[in-house]
Tab-separated table of C-alpha atoms in Angstrom:
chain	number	residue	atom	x	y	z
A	18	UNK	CA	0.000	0.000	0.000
A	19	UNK	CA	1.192	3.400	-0.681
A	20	UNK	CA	1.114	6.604	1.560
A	21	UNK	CA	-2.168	7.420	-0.479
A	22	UNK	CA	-3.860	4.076	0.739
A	23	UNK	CA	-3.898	2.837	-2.637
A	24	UNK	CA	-2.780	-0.700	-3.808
A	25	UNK	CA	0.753	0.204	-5.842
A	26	UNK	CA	0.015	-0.911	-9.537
A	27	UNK	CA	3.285	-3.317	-10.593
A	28	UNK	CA	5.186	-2.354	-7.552
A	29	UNK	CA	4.925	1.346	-8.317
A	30	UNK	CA	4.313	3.335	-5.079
A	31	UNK	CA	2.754	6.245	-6.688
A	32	UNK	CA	-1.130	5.978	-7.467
A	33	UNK	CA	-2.342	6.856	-10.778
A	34	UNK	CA	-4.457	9.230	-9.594
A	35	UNK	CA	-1.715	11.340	-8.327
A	36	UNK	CA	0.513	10.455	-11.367
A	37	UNK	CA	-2.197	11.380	-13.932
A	38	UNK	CA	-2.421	14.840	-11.505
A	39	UNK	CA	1.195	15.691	-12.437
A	40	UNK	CA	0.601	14.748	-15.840
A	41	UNK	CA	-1.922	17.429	-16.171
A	42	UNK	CA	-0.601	19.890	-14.844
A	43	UNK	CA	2.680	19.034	-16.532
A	44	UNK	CA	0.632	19.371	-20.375
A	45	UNK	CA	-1.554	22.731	-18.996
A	46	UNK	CA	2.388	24.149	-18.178
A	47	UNK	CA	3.737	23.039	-21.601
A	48	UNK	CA	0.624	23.777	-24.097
A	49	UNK	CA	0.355	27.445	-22.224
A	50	UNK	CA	4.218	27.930	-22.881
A	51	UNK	CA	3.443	26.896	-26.812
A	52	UNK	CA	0.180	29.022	-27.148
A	53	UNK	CA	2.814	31.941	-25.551
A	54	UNK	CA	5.565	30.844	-27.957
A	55	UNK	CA	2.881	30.778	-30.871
A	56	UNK	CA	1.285	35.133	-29.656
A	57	UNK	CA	4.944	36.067	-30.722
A	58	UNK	CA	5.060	35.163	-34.451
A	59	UNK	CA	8.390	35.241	-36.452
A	60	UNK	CA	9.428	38.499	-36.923
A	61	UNK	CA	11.946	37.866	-39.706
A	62	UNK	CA	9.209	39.565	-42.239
A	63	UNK	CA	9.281	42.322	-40.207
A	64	UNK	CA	8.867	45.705	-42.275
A	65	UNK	CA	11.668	47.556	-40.125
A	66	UNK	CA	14.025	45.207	-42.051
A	67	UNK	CA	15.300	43.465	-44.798
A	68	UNK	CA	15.279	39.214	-44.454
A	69	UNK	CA	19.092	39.118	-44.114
A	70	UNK	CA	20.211	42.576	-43.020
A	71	UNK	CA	23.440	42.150	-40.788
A	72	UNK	CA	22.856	41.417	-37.387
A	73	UNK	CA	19.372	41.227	-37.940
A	74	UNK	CA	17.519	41.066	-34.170
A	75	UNK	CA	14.406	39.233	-35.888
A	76	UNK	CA	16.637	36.674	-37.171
A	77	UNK	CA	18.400	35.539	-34.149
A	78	UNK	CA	14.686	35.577	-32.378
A	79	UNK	CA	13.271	33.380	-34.929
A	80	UNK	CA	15.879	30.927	-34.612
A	81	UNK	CA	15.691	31.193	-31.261
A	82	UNK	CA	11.953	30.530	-30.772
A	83	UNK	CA	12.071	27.985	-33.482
A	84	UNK	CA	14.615	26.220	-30.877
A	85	UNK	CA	11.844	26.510	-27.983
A	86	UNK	CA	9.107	25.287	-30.363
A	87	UNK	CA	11.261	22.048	-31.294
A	88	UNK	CA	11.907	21.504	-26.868
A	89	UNK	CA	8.338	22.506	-26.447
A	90	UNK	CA	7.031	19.637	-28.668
A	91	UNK	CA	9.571	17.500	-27.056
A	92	UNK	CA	8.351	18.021	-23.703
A	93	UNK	CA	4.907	17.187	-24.953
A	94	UNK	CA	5.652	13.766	-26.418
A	95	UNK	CA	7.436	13.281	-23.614
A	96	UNK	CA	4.185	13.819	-21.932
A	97	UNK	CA	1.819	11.873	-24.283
A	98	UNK	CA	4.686	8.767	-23.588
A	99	UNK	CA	3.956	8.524	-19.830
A	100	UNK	CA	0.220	9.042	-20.399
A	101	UNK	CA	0.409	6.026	-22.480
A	102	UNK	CA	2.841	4.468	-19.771
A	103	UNK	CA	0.113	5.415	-16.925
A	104	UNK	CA	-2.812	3.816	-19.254
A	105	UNK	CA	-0.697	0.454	-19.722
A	106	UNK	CA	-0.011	0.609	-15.870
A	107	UNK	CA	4.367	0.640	-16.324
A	108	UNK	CA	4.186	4.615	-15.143
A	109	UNK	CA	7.232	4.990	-12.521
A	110	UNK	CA	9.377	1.848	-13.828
A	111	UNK	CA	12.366	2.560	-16.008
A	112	UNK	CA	11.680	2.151	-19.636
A	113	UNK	CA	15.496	0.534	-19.807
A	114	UNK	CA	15.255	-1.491	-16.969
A	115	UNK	CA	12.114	-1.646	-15.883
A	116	UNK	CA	13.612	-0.483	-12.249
A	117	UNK	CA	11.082	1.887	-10.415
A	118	UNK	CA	11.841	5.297	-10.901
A	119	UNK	CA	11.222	7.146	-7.106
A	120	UNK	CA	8.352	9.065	-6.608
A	121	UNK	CA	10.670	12.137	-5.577
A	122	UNK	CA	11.671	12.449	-8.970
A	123	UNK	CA	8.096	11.734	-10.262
A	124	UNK	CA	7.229	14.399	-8.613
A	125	UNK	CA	9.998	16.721	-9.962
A	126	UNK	CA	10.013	15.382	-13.405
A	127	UNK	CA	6.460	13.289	-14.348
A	128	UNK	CA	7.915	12.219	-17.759
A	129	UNK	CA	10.846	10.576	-16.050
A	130	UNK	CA	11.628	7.524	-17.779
A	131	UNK	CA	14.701	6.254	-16.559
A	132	UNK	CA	16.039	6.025	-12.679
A	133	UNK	CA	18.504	8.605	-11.936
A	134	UNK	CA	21.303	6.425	-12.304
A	135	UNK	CA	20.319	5.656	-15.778
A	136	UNK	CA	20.068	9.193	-16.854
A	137	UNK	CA	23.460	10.083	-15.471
A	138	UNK	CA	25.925	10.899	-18.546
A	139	UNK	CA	28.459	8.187	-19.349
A	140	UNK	CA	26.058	5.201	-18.402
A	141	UNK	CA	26.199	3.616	-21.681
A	142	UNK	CA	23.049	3.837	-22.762
């Protein structure tokens, strides 16, 4: 049984209810960020300047957003891969090893999908 009082679903301690909580609010964070990213528009058509003019502002802003947009749709698939994780009931286990992943670090990152030793750099995988 889990703090929660709920059975722990393949020897995960977190409950789903709790997990599909964070996952929520995790999606409302991320799709607000892209609807933000989105209100800003490129401004590389801008009619101050030329496309191209030397150390055009616009330019380095569009690249730059079109850097968030690519992490921002990241994060989201990272998102829609521990929904489906929480649906087939293998939310909280390592997707490597099928280990469980804490539910400290559920909490501070619900798309974790590997423990922390797994994500450390130079674990070989």
């Amino acid at each position: 049984m889990t703090d929660r009082g709920m059975a722990p679903v393949y020897g995960v301690g977190m409950d789903s209810g709790h997990a599909r909580e964070l996952l929520a609010a995790e999606r409302q964070r991320i799709e607000a960020d892209i609807a933000a990213a989105r209100r800003g528009g490129p401004e590389e058509g801008d009619e101050r300047r030329e496309p191209g003019d030397f150390n055009s502002e616009g330019l380095w802003q569009d690249e730059l957003d079109a850097g968030l947009a690519e992490d921002l749709k990241a994060r989201l698939a990272a998102v829609e891969r521990a929904e489906e994780r929480l649906a087939q009931g293998t939310y909280g286990l390592s997707v490597r090893s099928g280990e469980p992943i804490p539910d400290a670090r559920l909490e501070a990152s619900p798309t974790a999908e590997l423990t922390v030793e797994e994500a450390e750099p130079g674990d070989g995988g």
